XYZ file of C-alpha atoms in Angstrom:
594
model
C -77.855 -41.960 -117.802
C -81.219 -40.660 -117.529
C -83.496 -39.763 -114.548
C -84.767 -43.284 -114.304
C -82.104 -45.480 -115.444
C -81.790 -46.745 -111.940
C -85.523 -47.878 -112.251
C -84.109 -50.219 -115.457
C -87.065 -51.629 -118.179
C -90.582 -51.657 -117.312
C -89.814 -55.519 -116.516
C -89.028 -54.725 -113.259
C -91.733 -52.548 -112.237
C -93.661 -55.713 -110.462
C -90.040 -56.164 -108.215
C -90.018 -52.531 -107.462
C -94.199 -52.651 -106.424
C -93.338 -55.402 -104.238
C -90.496 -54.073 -102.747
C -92.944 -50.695 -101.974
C -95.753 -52.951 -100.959
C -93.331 -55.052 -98.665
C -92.059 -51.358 -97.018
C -95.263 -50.234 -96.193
C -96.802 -53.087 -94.580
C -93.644 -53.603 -92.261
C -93.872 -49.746 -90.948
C -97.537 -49.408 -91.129
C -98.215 -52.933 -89.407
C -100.489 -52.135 -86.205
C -99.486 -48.548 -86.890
C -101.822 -46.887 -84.140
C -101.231 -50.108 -81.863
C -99.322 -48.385 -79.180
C -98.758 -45.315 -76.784
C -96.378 -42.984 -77.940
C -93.317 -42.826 -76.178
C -91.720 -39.602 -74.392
C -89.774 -38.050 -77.499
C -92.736 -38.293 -79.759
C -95.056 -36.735 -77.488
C -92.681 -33.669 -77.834
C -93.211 -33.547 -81.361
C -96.990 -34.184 -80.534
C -96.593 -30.808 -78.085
C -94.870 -29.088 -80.596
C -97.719 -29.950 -83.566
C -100.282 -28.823 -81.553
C -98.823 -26.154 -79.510
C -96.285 -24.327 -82.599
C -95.139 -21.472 -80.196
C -93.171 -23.880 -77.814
C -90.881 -24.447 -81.286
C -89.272 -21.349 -79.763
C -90.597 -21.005 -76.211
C -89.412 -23.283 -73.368
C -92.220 -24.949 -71.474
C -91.338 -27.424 -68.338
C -89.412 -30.509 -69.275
C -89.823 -29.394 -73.316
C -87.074 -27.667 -75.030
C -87.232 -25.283 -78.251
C -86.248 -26.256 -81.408
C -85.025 -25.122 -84.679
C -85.963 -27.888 -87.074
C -89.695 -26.699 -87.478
C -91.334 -28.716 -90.466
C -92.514 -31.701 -88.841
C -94.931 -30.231 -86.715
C -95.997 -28.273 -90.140
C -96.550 -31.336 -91.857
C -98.001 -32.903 -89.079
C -100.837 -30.706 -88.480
C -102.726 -32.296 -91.165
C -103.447 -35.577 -89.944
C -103.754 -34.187 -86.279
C -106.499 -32.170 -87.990
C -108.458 -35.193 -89.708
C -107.660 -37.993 -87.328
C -107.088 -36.073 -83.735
C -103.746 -35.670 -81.601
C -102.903 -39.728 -80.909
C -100.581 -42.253 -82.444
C -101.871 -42.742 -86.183
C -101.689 -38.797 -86.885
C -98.143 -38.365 -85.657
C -96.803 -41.712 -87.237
C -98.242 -41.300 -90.958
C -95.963 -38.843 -92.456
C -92.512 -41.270 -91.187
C -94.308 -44.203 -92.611
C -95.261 -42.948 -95.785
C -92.039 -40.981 -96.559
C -89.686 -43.901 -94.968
C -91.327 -46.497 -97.348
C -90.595 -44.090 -99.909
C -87.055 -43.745 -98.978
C -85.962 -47.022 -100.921
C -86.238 -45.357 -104.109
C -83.795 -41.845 -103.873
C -81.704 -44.705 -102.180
C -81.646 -47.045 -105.081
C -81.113 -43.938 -107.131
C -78.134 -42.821 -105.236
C -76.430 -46.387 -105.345
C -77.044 -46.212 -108.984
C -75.329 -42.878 -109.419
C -72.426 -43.977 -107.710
C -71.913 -47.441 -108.821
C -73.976 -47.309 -112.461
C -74.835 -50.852 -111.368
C -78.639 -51.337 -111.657
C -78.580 -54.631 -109.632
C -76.463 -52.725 -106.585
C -78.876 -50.531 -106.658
C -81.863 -53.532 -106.475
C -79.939 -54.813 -103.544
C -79.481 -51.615 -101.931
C -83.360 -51.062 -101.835
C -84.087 -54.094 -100.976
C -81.955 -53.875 -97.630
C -83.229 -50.799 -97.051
C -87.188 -52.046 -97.275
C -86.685 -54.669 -94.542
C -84.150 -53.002 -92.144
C -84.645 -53.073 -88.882
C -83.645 -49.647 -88.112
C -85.644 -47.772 -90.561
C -88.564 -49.770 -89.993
C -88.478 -49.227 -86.387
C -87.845 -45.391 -86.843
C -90.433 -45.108 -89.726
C -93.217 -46.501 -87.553
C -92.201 -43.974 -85.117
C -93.976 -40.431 -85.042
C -90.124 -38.744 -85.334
C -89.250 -36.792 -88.257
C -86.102 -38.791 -88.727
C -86.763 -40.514 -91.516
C -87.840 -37.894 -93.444
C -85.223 -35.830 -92.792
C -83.164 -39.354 -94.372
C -85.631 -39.154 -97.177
C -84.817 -35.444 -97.872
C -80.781 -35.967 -97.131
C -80.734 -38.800 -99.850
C -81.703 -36.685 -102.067
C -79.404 -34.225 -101.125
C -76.808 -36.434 -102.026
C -78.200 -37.558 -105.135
C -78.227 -34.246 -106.533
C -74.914 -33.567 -105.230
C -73.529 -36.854 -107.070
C -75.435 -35.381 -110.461
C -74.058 -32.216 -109.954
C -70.990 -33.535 -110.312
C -71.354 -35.354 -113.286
C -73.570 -32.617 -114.959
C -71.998 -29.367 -113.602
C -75.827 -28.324 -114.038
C -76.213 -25.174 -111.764
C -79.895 -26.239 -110.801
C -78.255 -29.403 -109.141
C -76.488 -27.473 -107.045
C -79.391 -25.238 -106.266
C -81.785 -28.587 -105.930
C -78.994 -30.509 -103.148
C -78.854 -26.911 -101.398
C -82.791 -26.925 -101.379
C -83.375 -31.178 -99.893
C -80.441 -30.754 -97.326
C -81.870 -27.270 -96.215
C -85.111 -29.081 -95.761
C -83.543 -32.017 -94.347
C -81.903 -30.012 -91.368
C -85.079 -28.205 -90.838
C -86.816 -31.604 -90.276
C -84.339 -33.091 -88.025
C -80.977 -31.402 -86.835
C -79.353 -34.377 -87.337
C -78.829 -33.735 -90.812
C -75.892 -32.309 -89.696
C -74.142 -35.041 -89.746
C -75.114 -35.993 -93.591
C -73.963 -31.689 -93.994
C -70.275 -32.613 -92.679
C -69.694 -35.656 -94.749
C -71.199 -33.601 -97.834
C -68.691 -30.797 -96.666
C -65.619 -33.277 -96.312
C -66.611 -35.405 -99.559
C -66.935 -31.956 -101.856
C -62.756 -32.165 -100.930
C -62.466 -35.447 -103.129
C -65.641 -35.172 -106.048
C -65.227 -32.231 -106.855
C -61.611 -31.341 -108.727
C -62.500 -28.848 -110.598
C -62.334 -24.861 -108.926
C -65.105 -23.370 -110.209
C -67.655 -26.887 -109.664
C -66.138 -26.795 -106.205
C -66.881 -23.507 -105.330
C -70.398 -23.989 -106.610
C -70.573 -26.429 -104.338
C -69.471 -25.045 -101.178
C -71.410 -22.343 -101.940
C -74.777 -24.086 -101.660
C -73.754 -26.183 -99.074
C -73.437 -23.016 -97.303
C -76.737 -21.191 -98.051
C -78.142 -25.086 -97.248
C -77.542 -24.141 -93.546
C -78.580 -20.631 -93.128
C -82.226 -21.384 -92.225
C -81.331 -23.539 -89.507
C -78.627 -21.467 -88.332
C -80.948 -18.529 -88.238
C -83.687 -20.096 -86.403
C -80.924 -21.621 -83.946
C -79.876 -17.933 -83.572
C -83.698 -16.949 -82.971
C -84.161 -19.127 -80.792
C -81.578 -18.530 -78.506
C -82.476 -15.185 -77.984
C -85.124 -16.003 -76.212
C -84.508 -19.218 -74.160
C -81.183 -20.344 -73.429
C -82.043 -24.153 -73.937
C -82.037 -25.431 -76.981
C -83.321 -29.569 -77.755
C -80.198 -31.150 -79.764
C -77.830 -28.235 -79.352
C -77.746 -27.115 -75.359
C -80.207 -29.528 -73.737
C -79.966 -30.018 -70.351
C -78.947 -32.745 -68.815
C -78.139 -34.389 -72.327
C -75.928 -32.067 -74.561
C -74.794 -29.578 -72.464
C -71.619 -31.744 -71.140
C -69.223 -32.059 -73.953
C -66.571 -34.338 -74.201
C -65.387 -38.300 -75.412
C -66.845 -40.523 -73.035
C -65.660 -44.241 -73.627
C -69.028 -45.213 -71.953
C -70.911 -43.636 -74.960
C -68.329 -44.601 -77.382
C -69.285 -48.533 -75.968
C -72.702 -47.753 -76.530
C -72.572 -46.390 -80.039
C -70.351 -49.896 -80.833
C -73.376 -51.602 -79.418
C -75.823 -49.736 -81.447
C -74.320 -49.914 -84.309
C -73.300 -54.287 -84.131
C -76.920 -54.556 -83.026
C -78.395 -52.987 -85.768
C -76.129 -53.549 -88.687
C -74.903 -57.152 -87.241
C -76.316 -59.016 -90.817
C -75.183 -56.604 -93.018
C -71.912 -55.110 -92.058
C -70.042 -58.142 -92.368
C -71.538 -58.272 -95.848
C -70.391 -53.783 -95.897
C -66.960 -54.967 -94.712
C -65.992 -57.529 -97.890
C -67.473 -54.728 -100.120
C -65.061 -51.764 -98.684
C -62.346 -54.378 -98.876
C -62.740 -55.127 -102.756
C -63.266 -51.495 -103.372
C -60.106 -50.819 -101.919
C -58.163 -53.250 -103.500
C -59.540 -52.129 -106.778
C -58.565 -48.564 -106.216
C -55.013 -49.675 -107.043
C -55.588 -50.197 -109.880
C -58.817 -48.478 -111.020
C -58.610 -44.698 -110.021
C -62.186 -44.345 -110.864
C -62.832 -46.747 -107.732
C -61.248 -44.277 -105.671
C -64.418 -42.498 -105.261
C -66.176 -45.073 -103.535
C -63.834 -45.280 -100.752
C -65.464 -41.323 -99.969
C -68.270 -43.480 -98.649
C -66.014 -44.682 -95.641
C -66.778 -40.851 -94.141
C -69.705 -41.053 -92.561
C -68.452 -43.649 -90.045
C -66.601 -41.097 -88.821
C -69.752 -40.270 -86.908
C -69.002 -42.882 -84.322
C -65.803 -40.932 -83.270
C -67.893 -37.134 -83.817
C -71.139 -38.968 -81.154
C -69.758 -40.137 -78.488
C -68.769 -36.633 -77.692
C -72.076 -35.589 -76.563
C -74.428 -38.193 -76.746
C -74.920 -41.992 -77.762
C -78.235 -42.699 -79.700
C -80.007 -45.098 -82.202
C -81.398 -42.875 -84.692
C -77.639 -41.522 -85.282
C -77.097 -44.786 -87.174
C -79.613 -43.382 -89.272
C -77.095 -42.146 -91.478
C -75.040 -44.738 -91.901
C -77.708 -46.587 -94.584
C -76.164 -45.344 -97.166
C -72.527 -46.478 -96.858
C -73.499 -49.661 -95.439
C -75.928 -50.607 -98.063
C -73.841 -49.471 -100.701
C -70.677 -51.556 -99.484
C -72.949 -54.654 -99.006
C -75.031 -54.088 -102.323
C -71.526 -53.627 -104.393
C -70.174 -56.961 -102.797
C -73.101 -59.016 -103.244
C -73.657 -57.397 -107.302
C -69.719 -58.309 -108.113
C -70.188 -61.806 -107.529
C -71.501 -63.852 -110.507
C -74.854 -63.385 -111.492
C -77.125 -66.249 -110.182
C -74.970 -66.501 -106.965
C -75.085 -62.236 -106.522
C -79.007 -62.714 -106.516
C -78.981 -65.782 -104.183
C -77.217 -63.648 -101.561
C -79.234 -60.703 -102.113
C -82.546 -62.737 -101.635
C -80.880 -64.554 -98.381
C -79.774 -61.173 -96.994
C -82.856 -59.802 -97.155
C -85.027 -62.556 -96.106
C -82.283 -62.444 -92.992
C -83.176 -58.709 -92.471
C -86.691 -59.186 -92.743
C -86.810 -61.748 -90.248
C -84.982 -59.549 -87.978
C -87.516 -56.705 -88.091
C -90.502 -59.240 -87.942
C -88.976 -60.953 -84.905
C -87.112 -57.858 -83.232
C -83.430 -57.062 -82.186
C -83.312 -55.886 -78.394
C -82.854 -52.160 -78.339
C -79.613 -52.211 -76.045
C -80.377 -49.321 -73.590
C -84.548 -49.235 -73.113
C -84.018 -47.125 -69.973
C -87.064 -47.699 -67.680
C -91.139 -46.311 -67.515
C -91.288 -47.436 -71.680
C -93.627 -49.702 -73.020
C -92.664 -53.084 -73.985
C -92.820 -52.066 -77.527
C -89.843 -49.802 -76.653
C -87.906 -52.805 -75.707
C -87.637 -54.513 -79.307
C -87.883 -53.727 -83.016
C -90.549 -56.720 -83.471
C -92.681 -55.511 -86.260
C -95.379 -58.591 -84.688
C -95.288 -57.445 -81.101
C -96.858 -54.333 -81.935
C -100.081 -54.367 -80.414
C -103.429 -53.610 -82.320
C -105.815 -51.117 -81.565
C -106.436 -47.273 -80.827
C -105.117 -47.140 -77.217
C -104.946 -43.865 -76.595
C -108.257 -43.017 -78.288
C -110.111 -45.697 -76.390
C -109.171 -44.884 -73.297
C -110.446 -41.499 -73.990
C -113.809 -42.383 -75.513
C -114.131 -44.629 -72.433
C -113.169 -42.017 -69.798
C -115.614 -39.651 -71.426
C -118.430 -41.620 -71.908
C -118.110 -42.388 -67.663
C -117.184 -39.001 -66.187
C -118.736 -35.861 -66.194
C -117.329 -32.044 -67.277
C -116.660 -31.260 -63.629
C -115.356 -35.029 -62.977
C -111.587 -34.990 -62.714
C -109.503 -37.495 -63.930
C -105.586 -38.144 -62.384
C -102.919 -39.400 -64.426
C -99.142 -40.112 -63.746
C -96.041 -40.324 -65.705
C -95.515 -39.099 -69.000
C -98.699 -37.047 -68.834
C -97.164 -33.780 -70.242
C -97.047 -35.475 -73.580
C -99.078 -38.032 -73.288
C -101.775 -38.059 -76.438
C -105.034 -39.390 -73.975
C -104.448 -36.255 -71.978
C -103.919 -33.679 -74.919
C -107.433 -35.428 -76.234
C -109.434 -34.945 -72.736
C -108.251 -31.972 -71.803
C -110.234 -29.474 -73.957
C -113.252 -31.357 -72.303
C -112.833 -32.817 -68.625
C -110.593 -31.882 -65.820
C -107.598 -33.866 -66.411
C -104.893 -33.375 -63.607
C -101.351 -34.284 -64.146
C -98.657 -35.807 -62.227
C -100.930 -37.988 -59.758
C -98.204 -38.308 -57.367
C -98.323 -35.063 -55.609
C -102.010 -34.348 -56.730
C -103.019 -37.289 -55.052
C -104.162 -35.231 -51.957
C -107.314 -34.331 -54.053
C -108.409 -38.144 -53.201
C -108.973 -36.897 -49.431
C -112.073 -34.461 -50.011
C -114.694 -36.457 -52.081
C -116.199 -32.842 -53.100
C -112.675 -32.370 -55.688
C -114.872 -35.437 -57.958
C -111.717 -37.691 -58.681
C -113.116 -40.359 -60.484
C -110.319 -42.423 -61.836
C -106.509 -42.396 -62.109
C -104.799 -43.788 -64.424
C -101.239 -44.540 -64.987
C -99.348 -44.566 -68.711
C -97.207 -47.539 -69.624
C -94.776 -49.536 -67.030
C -96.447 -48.370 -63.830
C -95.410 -50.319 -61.668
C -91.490 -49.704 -62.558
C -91.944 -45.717 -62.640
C -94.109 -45.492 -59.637
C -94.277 -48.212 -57.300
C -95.733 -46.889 -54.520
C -98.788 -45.018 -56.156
C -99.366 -48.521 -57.922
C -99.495 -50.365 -54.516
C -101.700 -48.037 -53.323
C -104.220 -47.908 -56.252
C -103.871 -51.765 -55.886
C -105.359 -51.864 -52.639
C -107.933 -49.100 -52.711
C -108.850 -48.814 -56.281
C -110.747 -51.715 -58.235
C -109.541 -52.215 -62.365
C -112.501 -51.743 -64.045
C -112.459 -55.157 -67.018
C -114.150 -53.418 -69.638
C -111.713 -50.177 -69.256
C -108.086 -51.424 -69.482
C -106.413 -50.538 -72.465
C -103.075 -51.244 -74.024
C -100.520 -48.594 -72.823
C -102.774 -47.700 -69.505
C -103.915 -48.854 -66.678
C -107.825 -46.894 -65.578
C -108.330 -47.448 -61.679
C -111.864 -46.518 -60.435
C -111.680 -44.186 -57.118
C -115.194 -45.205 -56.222
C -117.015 -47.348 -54.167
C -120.084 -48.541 -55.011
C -120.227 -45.452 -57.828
C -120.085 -43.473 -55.027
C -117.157 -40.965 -54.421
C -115.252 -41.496 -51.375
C -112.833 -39.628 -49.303
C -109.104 -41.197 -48.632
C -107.482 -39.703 -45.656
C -104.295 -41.508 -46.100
C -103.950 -41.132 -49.528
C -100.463 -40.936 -50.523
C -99.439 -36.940 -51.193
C -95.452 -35.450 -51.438
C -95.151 -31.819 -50.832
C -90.993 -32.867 -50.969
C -89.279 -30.511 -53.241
C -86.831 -32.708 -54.232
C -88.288 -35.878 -54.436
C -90.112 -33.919 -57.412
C -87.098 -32.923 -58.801
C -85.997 -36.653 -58.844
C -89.161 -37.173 -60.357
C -88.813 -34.502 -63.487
C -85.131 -35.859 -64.048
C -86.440 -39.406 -64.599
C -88.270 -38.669 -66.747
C -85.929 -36.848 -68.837
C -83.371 -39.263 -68.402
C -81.130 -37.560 -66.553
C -79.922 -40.207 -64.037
C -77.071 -38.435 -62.137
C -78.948 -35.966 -61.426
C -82.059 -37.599 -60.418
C -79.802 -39.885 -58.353
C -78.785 -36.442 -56.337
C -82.313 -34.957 -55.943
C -83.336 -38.934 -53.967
C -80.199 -38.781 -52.253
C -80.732 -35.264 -51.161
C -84.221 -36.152 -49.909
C -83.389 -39.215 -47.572
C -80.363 -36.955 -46.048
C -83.573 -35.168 -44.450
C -86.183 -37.770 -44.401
C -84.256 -41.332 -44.105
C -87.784 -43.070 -44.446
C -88.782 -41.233 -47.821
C -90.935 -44.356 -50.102
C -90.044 -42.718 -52.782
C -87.094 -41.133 -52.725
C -85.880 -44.970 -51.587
C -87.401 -46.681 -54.092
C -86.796 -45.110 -57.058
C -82.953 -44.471 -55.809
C -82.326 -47.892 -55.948
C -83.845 -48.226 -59.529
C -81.442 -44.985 -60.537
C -78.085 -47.028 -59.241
C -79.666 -50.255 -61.375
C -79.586 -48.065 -64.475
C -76.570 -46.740 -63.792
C -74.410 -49.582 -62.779
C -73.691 -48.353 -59.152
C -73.773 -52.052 -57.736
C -72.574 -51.571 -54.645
C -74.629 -48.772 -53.291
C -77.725 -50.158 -55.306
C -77.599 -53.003 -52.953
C -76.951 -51.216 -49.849
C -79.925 -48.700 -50.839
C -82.176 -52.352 -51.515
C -81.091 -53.872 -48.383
C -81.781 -50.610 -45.963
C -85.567 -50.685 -47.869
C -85.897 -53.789 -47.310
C -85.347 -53.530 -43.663
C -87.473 -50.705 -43.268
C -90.274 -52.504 -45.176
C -90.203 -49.882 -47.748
C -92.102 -51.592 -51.121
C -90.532 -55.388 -50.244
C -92.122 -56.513 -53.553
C -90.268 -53.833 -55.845
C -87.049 -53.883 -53.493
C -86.367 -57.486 -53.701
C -87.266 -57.550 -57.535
C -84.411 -54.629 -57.650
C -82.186 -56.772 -55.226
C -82.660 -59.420 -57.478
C -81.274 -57.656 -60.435
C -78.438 -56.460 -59.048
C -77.384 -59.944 -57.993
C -78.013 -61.511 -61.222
C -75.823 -59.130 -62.554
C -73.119 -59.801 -60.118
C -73.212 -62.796 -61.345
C -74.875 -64.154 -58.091
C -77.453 -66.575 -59.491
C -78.242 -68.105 -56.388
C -78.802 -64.783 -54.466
C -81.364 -63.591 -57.650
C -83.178 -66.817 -57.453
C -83.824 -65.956 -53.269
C -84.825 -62.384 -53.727
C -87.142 -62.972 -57.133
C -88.786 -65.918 -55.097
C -89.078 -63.031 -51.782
C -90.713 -60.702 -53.607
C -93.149 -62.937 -55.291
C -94.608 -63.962 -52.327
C -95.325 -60.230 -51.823
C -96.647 -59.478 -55.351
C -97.506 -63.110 -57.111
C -97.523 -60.832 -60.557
C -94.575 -58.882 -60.019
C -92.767 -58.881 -63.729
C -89.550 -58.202 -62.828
């Protein structure tokens, strides 16, 4: 076998072109078309700001796995710090990522069509195209893990020393772009037991595989000298409480059926007629080695539950399903192959719910629908608008995600930008502090209900300034700046802390900081409010309705309270009692979502 054997006669370069020209267009569909989301305005922080790599900075953790933000300094440079810079590199090296896959398949099976099939999966699946439209180095740490285990797989059938040296290189790489490399690292680790018989090969081996992790483990070491937080490691509030938790275990299941529903049935029959050939074909043995990395949804559960985990299941999944569709007779192994993908595709045109959005996301959070991206520069708009109509000592509020939100990281070299409009809102009082406009990231009026009813009835929505992702209130009247005596302001320590937890996702403890606030001010908007939204999220029925009920009666936000109210009964299974509380708070808010 040479190099491109897997690539087969130049016949088939037209099916390979298309399969390339198919990738591309599903992750770089509407590319720019929406806000980025909280974790990828880390990466955004970290691109622009290298130093908090190894320096904690608020709600922003250090991090060992440093080359994203190298590599994505480049298109910050040309095209600015918004959505098209930070999502280029996934898109371009995730379309990509169907060839070192293809050549994998091929270097375990030798089959060329498996290894057809297996790219063809790959170019239409709904978890790699949702990830590689995403400005998240995960798929390119995929990219560089594939190839990892393609020269791993040649090693062993070469016993060529620069093999060895060439896997050590990608997976080095590959956990320096994303820590979760790891888990491609332990099944390379376990799999060396079986593929490699031989003492001397095996050593090799091991010994590469061990130099492979050195850079990350020195940086992790660097790092912790100086901050005792660490983002994948010891991150508060989301790795720092180990231990099996059934709940996550339930939630990886649901990940992984959601995802994979189409094609692990397909996986299944393939692992089944590899096994059963293994009785009688040693050689087939091998294969089984690929059952490993679902070992990962035992290893995850014991810290953390998350999508882009499944990540690294591609490759034994689309191996499995490729080998069971290419051992079936010819015209009926392409039939399936075309069906299977035309399945897949569908799914990431159309969308598969994500099963846990959490809450304050964009809709575009919500599904993998390749067409409900929206079009359009959002984040740049909104700032070429806001600076063509302010002035440099015009200040601008924003709430939310604002830490990492690209419009402020563009405006604030330039205009007075101030974060975290709830408890800045005070500046609205003296007209002399030049607020201008707020504006409010994404789903506003789920995040921050009050400050939305308020802007509601004092501010006016400019037409020509509302942009997808944001919502731009004008503070004036008249163009004239105004003062606001009662505008809404929260000195309350802990309401803030509930605040910060939210948005880092840390629910228990956000739940504690509310409930902590209304044991010393019962009447707390807030605090109430967004208690009642943490017990929704977290399943606490009971006291979610107790918390809706006692707003209710003190009038605190009827429209968002009864929408809450609402869910919780709908969930109980009370349809009737939804239907009355969704009709309630209509009448209070006629465009009320929920």
């Amino acid at each position: 076998m040479n190099n491109r054997s897997w690539f087969g006669s130049w016949r088939f370069a037209p099916v390979w072109l298309g399969l390339l020209g198919l990738a591309v267009a599903l992750r770089a569909y509407h590319l720019p078309g929406f806000v980025v989301n909280n974790d990828e305005g880390h990466w955004l922080i970290y691109t622009l700001s290298k130093r908090l790599l190894f320096e904690p900075v608020r709600n922003s953790y250090p991090r060992p796995d440093v080359l994203f933000p190298l590599l994505a300094s480049v298109p910050v440079h040309l095209f600015g710090p918004n959505e098209l810079a930070l999502r280029l590199w996934p898109m371009i090296v995730g379309s990509l990522s169907l060839f070192p896959l293809a050549a994998l398949v091929f270097q375990v099976t030798a089959n060329r069509a498996a290894a057809l099939f297996a790219a063809a999966f790959l170019a239409v699946m709904p978890l790699h195209v949702y990830f590689s439209a995403q400005g998240t180095p995960d798929t390119i740490a995929f990219f560089l893990g594939l190839c990892a285990l393609i020269a791993m797989m040649r090693a062993r059938r070469t016993q060529s020393v620069a093999n060895f040296i060439g896997m050590g290189i990608c997976l080095a790489l590959a956990l320096l772009t994303k820590a979760t490399a790891l888990y491609c690292w332990g099944f390379m680790a376990v799999a060396g037991i079986f593929l490699f018989g031989d003492q001397d090969k095996r050593r090799t081996f091991y010994t590469a595989l061990a130099f492979s992790a050195m850079p990350l483990a020195l940086l992790t070491v660097a790092i912790f000298m100086r901050s005792q937080s660490l983002s994948f490691f010891r991150e508060p509030g989301v790795t720092e409480t180990f231990g099996f938790s059934p709940a996550r275990a339930f939630l990886q299941l649901r990940h992984l059926i959601g995802f994979y529903e189409l094609l692990l049935l397909v996986a299944a029959i393939g692992a089944v007629r590899i096994y059963r050939a293994a009785r009688t074909l040693p050689e087939s043995r091998l294969l089984l080695v690929w059952l490993l990395p679902f070992a990962n949804l035992i290893i995850t559960p014991f810290f953390r539950a998350g999508r882009v985990e499944l990540l690294w299941l591609i490759p034994s999944i689309s191996l499995f399903a490729a080998v069971a569709l290419s051992s079936l007779r010819r015209p009926l192994a392409w039939t399936g192959a075309v069906a299977w993908t035309v399945l897949l595709l569908a799914r990431s045109l159309f969308g598969l719910p994500l099963p846990y959005p959490g809450r304050a996301k964009a809709d575009s959070d919500y599904t993998t629908a390749v067409l409900k991206r929206p079009a359009g520069w959002p984040s740049r708009d909104a700032a070429r608008w806001l600076m063509a109509h302010t002035s440099p000592e015009d200040a601008v509020l924003l709430t939310a995600y604002t830490f990492t939100d690209p419009l402020l990281l563009e405006l604030n070299q330039s205009r007075r930008v101030v974060p975290n409009g709830g408890e800045n809102w005070a500046l609205l009082r003296n007209p002399a502090n030049r607020v201008k406009y707020v504006v409010f990231t994404q789903d506003y009026r789920a995040y921050a209900p009050t400050l939305a009813a308020y802007a509601d009835a004092h501010f006016t929505l400019p037409t020509d300034a509302q942009f997808a992702g944001y919502a731009i209130y004008d503070c004036q009247k008249n163009g004239t700046l105004v003062a606001y005596p009662d505008a809404y302001v929260s000195n309350s320590r802990l309401v803030q802390q509930g605040i910060e937890f939210l948005k880092q996702h840390q629910l228990e403890r956000a739940a504690e900081a509310f409930q902590g606030e209304l044991a010393v001010n019962p009447d707390q908007p807030v605090a109430s409010v967004n208690l009642a939204l943490v017990y929704l999220q977290l399943g606490r029925d009971a006291e979610g309705v107790a918390q809706c009920d006692r707003n209710i009666r003190l009038g605190i936000e009827p429209a968002v309270s009864y929408g809450v109210l609402g869910q919780f009964r709908e969930r109980q299974g009370d349809l009737a009692g939804a239907q009355a509380a969704y009709e309630t708070s209509l009448t209070f808010d006629p465009h009320n979502e929920v």
